[in-house]
Amino acid sequence: MSNATGELKLRHRIGVEDDIFSGNYNAYLGISFSKTRYFSTDVVRQYAEWSLNRFGYLLVIIADHLEIYNQIVFKSRSGEQAAVATRSAAEQYRKAYYRAIPEKYRGRCKIELASDLLLVCGCDQLAKQVHGLYQVHTGFRKAVNDTVFYALEG
């Protein structure tokens, strides 16, 4: 099946109107740290080309904000060590993905770290509440851990 055929089938199945691909809308791509093996620079380049041929702008969000907890739990790092290691890896992803975007699209594509967006958007209060719940509510902590373990297994 060609990409065009697949796209038409997808449009039909989800009921996307032609107007959504007019360039008047924007797109985003979220990349989970635990799933970066599926997002090589070549794959990100393909997503960017596809998106920017159909949408006005593309925002790529590297979801680094939860990786700190994975570092603490699975690598027994302190909070500070986990933050430094995660930030370093996230910046490497950001630079590699940016280089993968064809130059002609770079003005219409931003690659951001979720941890930075959380601070800019004022979402840090919500993150603090979630962290607080994780610390004191065993049921919530178990649900988060189960979700993380499930994502890592699959």
mmCIF file with all atom_site columns, C-alpha atoms in Angstrom:
data_model
loop_
_atom_site.group_PDB
_atom_site.id
_atom_site.type_symbol
_atom_site.label_atom_id
_atom_site.label_alt_id
_atom_site.label_comp_id
_atom_site.label_asym_id
_atom_site.label_entity_id
_atom_site.label_seq_id
_atom_site.pdbx_PDB_ins_code
_atom_site.Cartn_x
_atom_site.Cartn_y
_atom_site.Cartn_z
_atom_site.occupancy
_atom_site.B_iso_or_equiv
_atom_site.pdbx_formal_charge
_atom_site.auth_seq_id
_atom_site.auth_comp_id
_atom_site.auth_asym_id
_atom_site.auth_atom_id
_atom_site.pdbx_PDB_model_num
ATOM 1   C CA . MET A 1 1   ? 0.000   0.000  0.000  1.00 0.00 ? 1   MET A CA 1
ATOM 2   C CA . SER A 1 2   ? 1.443   3.384  -0.961 1.00 0.00 ? 2   SER A CA 1
ATOM 3   C CA . ASN A 1 3   ? 1.638   6.277  1.489  1.00 0.00 ? 3   ASN A CA 1
ATOM 4   C CA . ALA A 1 4   ? -1.047  8.128  -0.460 1.00 0.00 ? 4   ALA A CA 1
ATOM 5   C CA . THR A 1 5   ? -3.389  5.144  -0.325 1.00 0.00 ? 5   THR A CA 1
ATOM 6   C CA . GLY A 1 6   ? -2.742  4.708  3.382  1.00 0.00 ? 6   GLY A CA 1
ATOM 7   C CA . GLU A 1 7   ? -3.396  8.396  3.977  1.00 0.00 ? 7   GLU A CA 1
ATOM 8   C CA . LEU A 1 8   ? -6.693  8.283  2.085  1.00 0.00 ? 8   LEU A CA 1
ATOM 9   C CA . LYS A 1 9   ? -7.826  5.235  4.053  1.00 0.00 ? 9   LYS A CA 1
ATOM 10  C CA . LEU A 1 10  ? -6.857  6.962  7.292  1.00 0.00 ? 10  LEU A CA 1
ATOM 11  C CA . ARG A 1 11  ? -8.747  10.115 6.311  1.00 0.00 ? 11  ARG A CA 1
ATOM 12  C CA . HIS A 1 12  ? -11.833 8.087  5.465  1.00 0.00 ? 12  HIS A CA 1
ATOM 13  C CA . ARG A 1 13  ? -11.686 6.017  8.647  1.00 0.00 ? 13  ARG A CA 1
ATOM 14  C CA . ILE A 1 14  ? -11.299 8.963  11.030 1.00 0.00 ? 14  ILE A CA 1
ATOM 15  C CA . GLY A 1 15  ? -13.460 11.371 9.050  1.00 0.00 ? 15  GLY A CA 1
ATOM 16  C CA . VAL A 1 16  ? -10.793 14.027 8.482  1.00 0.00 ? 16  VAL A CA 1
ATOM 17  C CA . GLU A 1 17  ? -12.018 16.866 6.317  1.00 0.00 ? 17  GLU A CA 1
ATOM 18  C CA . ASP A 1 18  ? -9.819  18.040 3.451  1.00 0.00 ? 18  ASP A CA 1
ATOM 19  C CA . ASP A 1 19  ? -9.708  21.494 5.046  1.00 0.00 ? 19  ASP A CA 1
ATOM 20  C CA . ILE A 1 20  ? -7.589  20.187 7.917  1.00 0.00 ? 20  ILE A CA 1
ATOM 21  C CA . PHE A 1 21  ? -4.714  19.698 5.449  1.00 0.00 ? 21  PHE A CA 1
ATOM 22  C CA . SER A 1 22  ? -5.045  23.219 4.020  1.00 0.00 ? 22  SER A CA 1
ATOM 23  C CA . GLY A 1 23  ? -2.076  24.613 5.957  1.00 0.00 ? 23  GLY A CA 1
ATOM 24  C CA . ASN A 1 24  ? -4.347  26.584 8.301  1.00 0.00 ? 24  ASN A CA 1
ATOM 25  C CA . TYR A 1 25  ? -3.766  24.099 11.117 1.00 0.00 ? 25  TYR A CA 1
ATOM 26  C CA . ASN A 1 26  ? -0.696  23.046 13.071 1.00 0.00 ? 26  ASN A CA 1
ATOM 27  C CA . ALA A 1 27  ? 0.543   19.613 14.066 1.00 0.00 ? 27  ALA A CA 1
ATOM 28  C CA . TYR A 1 28  ? 2.566   18.141 16.886 1.00 0.00 ? 28  TYR A CA 1
ATOM 29  C CA . LEU A 1 29  ? 4.497   14.944 17.453 1.00 0.00 ? 29  LEU A CA 1
ATOM 30  C CA . GLY A 1 30  ? 5.194   13.673 20.958 1.00 0.00 ? 30  GLY A CA 1
ATOM 31  C CA . ILE A 1 31  ? 8.165   11.367 21.445 1.00 0.00 ? 31  ILE A CA 1
ATOM 32  C CA . SER A 1 32  ? 8.308   9.366  24.653 1.00 0.00 ? 32  SER A CA 1
ATOM 33  C CA . PHE A 1 33  ? 11.774  8.725  26.047 1.00 0.00 ? 33  PHE A CA 1
ATOM 34  C CA . SER A 1 34  ? 10.972  5.043  26.449 1.00 0.00 ? 34  SER A CA 1
ATOM 35  C CA . LYS A 1 35  ? 9.982   4.808  22.775 1.00 0.00 ? 35  LYS A CA 1
ATOM 36  C CA . THR A 1 36  ? 12.826  6.752  21.137 1.00 0.00 ? 36  THR A CA 1
ATOM 37  C CA . ARG A 1 37  ? 14.054  3.565  19.469 1.00 0.00 ? 37  ARG A CA 1
ATOM 38  C CA . TYR A 1 38  ? 11.010  3.891  17.202 1.00 0.00 ? 38  TYR A CA 1
ATOM 39  C CA . PHE A 1 39  ? 11.884  7.489  16.359 1.00 0.00 ? 39  PHE A CA 1
ATOM 40  C CA . SER A 1 40  ? 15.169  7.436  14.506 1.00 0.00 ? 40  SER A CA 1
ATOM 41  C CA . THR A 1 41  ? 16.266  10.709 12.954 1.00 0.00 ? 41  THR A CA 1
ATOM 42  C CA . ASP A 1 42  ? 15.132  9.330  9.588  1.00 0.00 ? 42  ASP A CA 1
ATOM 43  C CA . VAL A 1 43  ? 11.641  8.581  10.928 1.00 0.00 ? 43  VAL A CA 1
ATOM 44  C CA . VAL A 1 44  ? 11.380  12.056 12.490 1.00 0.00 ? 44  VAL A CA 1
ATOM 45  C CA . ARG A 1 45  ? 12.484  13.595 9.164  1.00 0.00 ? 45  ARG A CA 1
ATOM 46  C CA . GLN A 1 46  ? 9.718   11.647 7.386  1.00 0.00 ? 46  GLN A CA 1
ATOM 47  C CA . TYR A 1 47  ? 7.100   12.762 9.928  1.00 0.00 ? 47  TYR A CA 1
ATOM 48  C CA . ALA A 1 48  ? 8.273   16.370 9.557  1.00 0.00 ? 48  ALA A CA 1
ATOM 49  C CA . GLU A 1 49  ? 8.144   16.298 5.765  1.00 0.00 ? 49  GLU A CA 1
ATOM 50  C CA . TRP A 1 50  ? 4.715   14.687 5.780  1.00 0.00 ? 50  TRP A CA 1
ATOM 51  C CA . SER A 1 51  ? 3.355   17.102 8.391  1.00 0.00 ? 51  SER A CA 1
ATOM 52  C CA . LEU A 1 52  ? 4.843   20.274 6.933  1.00 0.00 ? 52  LEU A CA 1
ATOM 53  C CA . ASN A 1 53  ? 3.524   19.443 3.480  1.00 0.00 ? 53  ASN A CA 1
ATOM 54  C CA . ARG A 1 54  ? 0.040   19.432 5.016  1.00 0.00 ? 54  ARG A CA 1
ATOM 55  C CA . PHE A 1 55  ? 0.091   21.731 8.056  1.00 0.00 ? 55  PHE A CA 1
ATOM 56  C CA . GLY A 1 56  ? 1.360   25.192 8.832  1.00 0.00 ? 56  GLY A CA 1
ATOM 57  C CA . TYR A 1 57  ? 3.740   24.367 11.684 1.00 0.00 ? 57  TYR A CA 1
ATOM 58  C CA . LEU A 1 58  ? 5.012   21.310 13.524 1.00 0.00 ? 58  LEU A CA 1
ATOM 59  C CA . LEU A 1 59  ? 5.904   21.112 17.193 1.00 0.00 ? 59  LEU A CA 1
ATOM 60  C CA . VAL A 1 60  ? 7.969   18.074 18.207 1.00 0.00 ? 60  VAL A CA 1
ATOM 61  C CA . ILE A 1 61  ? 7.816   17.462 21.953 1.00 0.00 ? 61  ILE A CA 1
ATOM 62  C CA . ILE A 1 62  ? 10.434  15.227 23.532 1.00 0.00 ? 62  ILE A CA 1
ATOM 63  C CA . ALA A 1 63  ? 8.788   13.891 26.681 1.00 0.00 ? 63  ALA A CA 1
ATOM 64  C CA . ASP A 1 64  ? 11.810  14.038 28.968 1.00 0.00 ? 64  ASP A CA 1
ATOM 65  C CA . HIS A 1 65  ? 9.978   15.119 32.107 1.00 0.00 ? 65  HIS A CA 1
ATOM 66  C CA . LEU A 1 66  ? 9.131   11.622 33.368 1.00 0.00 ? 66  LEU A CA 1
ATOM 67  C CA . GLU A 1 67  ? 12.467  10.046 32.458 1.00 0.00 ? 67  GLU A CA 1
ATOM 68  C CA . ILE A 1 68  ? 13.944  11.460 35.648 1.00 0.00 ? 68  ILE A CA 1
ATOM 69  C CA . TYR A 1 69  ? 11.763  9.054  37.636 1.00 0.00 ? 69  TYR A CA 1
ATOM 70  C CA . ASN A 1 70  ? 12.860  6.133  35.463 1.00 0.00 ? 70  ASN A CA 1
ATOM 71  C CA . GLN A 1 71  ? 16.468  7.060  36.187 1.00 0.00 ? 71  GLN A CA 1
ATOM 72  C CA . ILE A 1 72  ? 15.788  7.141  39.931 1.00 0.00 ? 72  ILE A CA 1
ATOM 73  C CA . VAL A 1 73  ? 13.821  3.881  39.992 1.00 0.00 ? 73  VAL A CA 1
ATOM 74  C CA . PHE A 1 74  ? 15.715  1.762  37.467 1.00 0.00 ? 74  PHE A CA 1
ATOM 75  C CA . LYS A 1 75  ? 19.243  3.158  37.694 1.00 0.00 ? 75  LYS A CA 1
ATOM 76  C CA . SER A 1 76  ? 19.258  4.028  41.410 1.00 0.00 ? 76  SER A CA 1
ATOM 77  C CA . ARG A 1 77  ? 20.375  7.606  40.743 1.00 0.00 ? 77  ARG A CA 1
ATOM 78  C CA . SER A 1 78  ? 19.767  10.535 43.038 1.00 0.00 ? 78  SER A CA 1
ATOM 79  C CA . GLY A 1 79  ? 17.265  13.142 41.911 1.00 0.00 ? 79  GLY A CA 1
ATOM 80  C CA . GLU A 1 80  ? 20.043  15.504 40.883 1.00 0.00 ? 80  GLU A CA 1
ATOM 81  C CA . GLN A 1 81  ? 21.983  12.813 38.998 1.00 0.00 ? 81  GLN A CA 1
ATOM 82  C CA . ALA A 1 82  ? 18.807  11.714 37.241 1.00 0.00 ? 82  ALA A CA 1
ATOM 83  C CA . ALA A 1 83  ? 17.963  15.283 36.232 1.00 0.00 ? 83  ALA A CA 1
ATOM 84  C CA . VAL A 1 84  ? 21.446  15.907 34.809 1.00 0.00 ? 84  VAL A CA 1
ATOM 85  C CA . ALA A 1 85  ? 21.535  12.587 32.896 1.00 0.00 ? 85  ALA A CA 1
ATOM 86  C CA . THR A 1 86  ? 18.029  13.093 31.531 1.00 0.00 ? 86  THR A CA 1
ATOM 87  C CA . ARG A 1 87  ? 18.692  16.676 30.445 1.00 0.00 ? 87  ARG A CA 1
ATOM 88  C CA . SER A 1 88  ? 21.896  15.647 28.689 1.00 0.00 ? 88  SER A CA 1
ATOM 89  C CA . ALA A 1 89  ? 20.182  12.831 26.785 1.00 0.00 ? 89  ALA A CA 1
ATOM 90  C CA . ALA A 1 90  ? 17.187  15.035 25.925 1.00 0.00 ? 90  ALA A CA 1
ATOM 91  C CA . GLU A 1 91  ? 19.434  17.764 24.505 1.00 0.00 ? 91  GLU A CA 1
ATOM 92  C CA . GLN A 1 92  ? 21.211  15.176 22.366 1.00 0.00 ? 92  GLN A CA 1
ATOM 93  C CA . TYR A 1 93  ? 17.858  14.005 20.992 1.00 0.00 ? 93  TYR A CA 1
ATOM 94  C CA . ARG A 1 94  ? 16.796  17.596 20.357 1.00 0.00 ? 94  ARG A CA 1
ATOM 95  C CA . LYS A 1 95  ? 19.969  18.403 18.407 1.00 0.00 ? 95  LYS A CA 1
ATOM 96  C CA . ALA A 1 96  ? 19.835  15.181 16.394 1.00 0.00 ? 96  ALA A CA 1
ATOM 97  C CA . TYR A 1 97  ? 16.169  15.645 15.521 1.00 0.00 ? 97  TYR A CA 1
ATOM 98  C CA . TYR A 1 98  ? 16.744  19.278 14.562 1.00 0.00 ? 98  TYR A CA 1
ATOM 99  C CA . ARG A 1 99  ? 19.549  18.271 12.187 1.00 0.00 ? 99  ARG A CA 1
ATOM 100 C CA . ALA A 1 100 ? 17.203  15.665 10.671 1.00 0.00 ? 100 ALA A CA 1
ATOM 101 C CA . ILE A 1 101 ? 14.629  18.308 9.676  1.00 0.00 ? 101 ILE A CA 1
ATOM 102 C CA . PRO A 1 102 ? 15.247  19.463 6.105  1.00 0.00 ? 102 PRO A CA 1
ATOM 103 C CA . GLU A 1 103 ? 16.479  23.071 6.084  1.00 0.00 ? 103 GLU A CA 1
ATOM 104 C CA . LYS A 1 104 ? 13.536  24.307 4.045  1.00 0.00 ? 104 LYS A CA 1
ATOM 105 C CA . TYR A 1 105 ? 11.189  23.286 6.907  1.00 0.00 ? 105 TYR A CA 1
ATOM 106 C CA . ARG A 1 106 ? 13.207  24.414 9.925  1.00 0.00 ? 106 ARG A CA 1
ATOM 107 C CA . GLY A 1 107 ? 11.476  27.797 10.151 1.00 0.00 ? 107 GLY A CA 1
ATOM 108 C CA . ARG A 1 108 ? 8.153   26.021 10.591 1.00 0.00 ? 108 ARG A CA 1
ATOM 109 C CA . CYS A 1 109 ? 9.281   23.318 13.007 1.00 0.00 ? 109 CYS A CA 1
ATOM 110 C CA . LYS A 1 110 ? 10.155  23.631 16.690 1.00 0.00 ? 110 LYS A CA 1
ATOM 111 C CA . ILE A 1 111 ? 11.620  20.866 18.783 1.00 0.00 ? 111 ILE A CA 1
ATOM 112 C CA . GLU A 1 112 ? 11.013  21.349 22.494 1.00 0.00 ? 112 GLU A CA 1
ATOM 113 C CA . LEU A 1 113 ? 11.580  19.425 25.690 1.00 0.00 ? 113 LEU A CA 1
ATOM 114 C CA . ALA A 1 114 ? 8.451   18.756 27.711 1.00 0.00 ? 114 ALA A CA 1
ATOM 115 C CA . SER A 1 115 ? 10.309  19.806 30.856 1.00 0.00 ? 115 SER A CA 1
ATOM 116 C CA . ASP A 1 116 ? 10.839  23.274 29.353 1.00 0.00 ? 116 ASP A CA 1
ATOM 117 C CA . LEU A 1 117 ? 7.245   23.548 28.167 1.00 0.00 ? 117 LEU A CA 1
ATOM 118 C CA . LEU A 1 118 ? 5.956   22.615 31.601 1.00 0.00 ? 118 LEU A CA 1
ATOM 119 C CA . LEU A 1 119 ? 7.807   25.573 33.086 1.00 0.00 ? 119 LEU A CA 1
ATOM 120 C CA . VAL A 1 120 ? 6.783   28.049 30.388 1.00 0.00 ? 120 VAL A CA 1
ATOM 121 C CA . CYS A 1 121 ? 3.143   27.032 30.348 1.00 0.00 ? 121 CYS A CA 1
ATOM 122 C CA . GLY A 1 122 ? 2.736   27.258 34.090 1.00 0.00 ? 122 GLY A CA 1
ATOM 123 C CA . CYS A 1 123 ? 2.075   23.536 34.227 1.00 0.00 ? 123 CYS A CA 1
ATOM 124 C CA . ASP A 1 124 ? 4.728   23.141 36.884 1.00 0.00 ? 124 ASP A CA 1
ATOM 125 C CA . GLN A 1 125 ? 2.013   23.535 39.554 1.00 0.00 ? 125 GLN A CA 1
ATOM 126 C CA . LEU A 1 126 ? 0.178   20.519 38.167 1.00 0.00 ? 126 LEU A CA 1
ATOM 127 C CA . ALA A 1 127 ? 3.440   18.552 38.020 1.00 0.00 ? 127 ALA A CA 1
ATOM 128 C CA . LYS A 1 128 ? 4.101   19.426 41.663 1.00 0.00 ? 128 LYS A CA 1
ATOM 129 C CA . GLN A 1 129 ? 0.628   18.226 42.636 1.00 0.00 ? 129 GLN A CA 1
ATOM 130 C CA . VAL A 1 130 ? 1.161   14.947 40.788 1.00 0.00 ? 130 VAL A CA 1
ATOM 131 C CA . HIS A 1 131 ? 4.556   14.526 42.440 1.00 0.00 ? 131 HIS A CA 1
ATOM 132 C CA . GLY A 1 132 ? 3.014   15.232 45.831 1.00 0.00 ? 132 GLY A CA 1
ATOM 133 C CA . LEU A 1 133 ? 0.298   12.636 45.252 1.00 0.00 ? 133 LEU A CA 1
ATOM 134 C CA . TYR A 1 134 ? 2.936   10.139 44.168 1.00 0.00 ? 134 TYR A CA 1
ATOM 135 C CA . GLN A 1 135 ? 4.823   10.703 47.416 1.00 0.00 ? 135 GLN A CA 1
ATOM 136 C CA . VAL A 1 136 ? 1.868   10.257 49.790 1.00 0.00 ? 136 VAL A CA 1
ATOM 137 C CA . HIS A 1 137 ? -0.798  8.172  48.041 1.00 0.00 ? 137 HIS A CA 1
ATOM 138 C CA . THR A 1 138 ? 0.177   4.511  47.738 1.00 0.00 ? 138 THR A CA 1
ATOM 139 C CA . GLY A 1 139 ? -2.644  3.666  45.322 1.00 0.00 ? 139 GLY A CA 1
ATOM 140 C CA . PHE A 1 140 ? -1.641  6.471  42.983 1.00 0.00 ? 140 PHE A CA 1
ATOM 141 C CA . ARG A 1 141 ? 2.046   5.515  43.239 1.00 0.00 ? 141 ARG A CA 1
ATOM 142 C CA . LYS A 1 142 ? 1.181   1.887  42.399 1.00 0.00 ? 142 LYS A CA 1
ATOM 143 C CA . ALA A 1 143 ? -0.886  2.963  39.376 1.00 0.00 ? 143 ALA A CA 1
ATOM 144 C CA . VAL A 1 144 ? 1.958   5.166  38.089 1.00 0.00 ? 144 VAL A CA 1
ATOM 145 C CA . ASN A 1 145 ? 4.538   2.419  38.625 1.00 0.00 ? 145 ASN A CA 1
ATOM 146 C CA . ASP A 1 146 ? 2.333   -0.187 36.938 1.00 0.00 ? 146 ASP A CA 1
ATOM 147 C CA . THR A 1 147 ? 1.860   2.119  33.960 1.00 0.00 ? 147 THR A CA 1
ATOM 148 C CA . VAL A 1 148 ? 5.578   2.790  33.657 1.00 0.00 ? 148 VAL A CA 1
ATOM 149 C CA . PHE A 1 149 ? 6.458   -0.904 33.950 1.00 0.00 ? 149 PHE A CA 1
ATOM 150 C CA . TYR A 1 150 ? 3.813   -1.789 31.355 1.00 0.00 ? 150 TYR A CA 1
ATOM 151 C CA . ALA A 1 151 ? 5.194   0.836  28.937 1.00 0.00 ? 151 ALA A CA 1
ATOM 152 C CA . LEU A 1 152 ? 8.742   -0.437 29.398 1.00 0.00 ? 152 LEU A CA 1
ATOM 153 C CA . GLU A 1 153 ? 7.743   -4.022 28.782 1.00 0.00 ? 153 GLU A CA 1
ATOM 154 C CA . GLY A 1 154 ? 5.891   -3.318 25.573 1.00 0.00 ? 154 GLY A CA 1
#
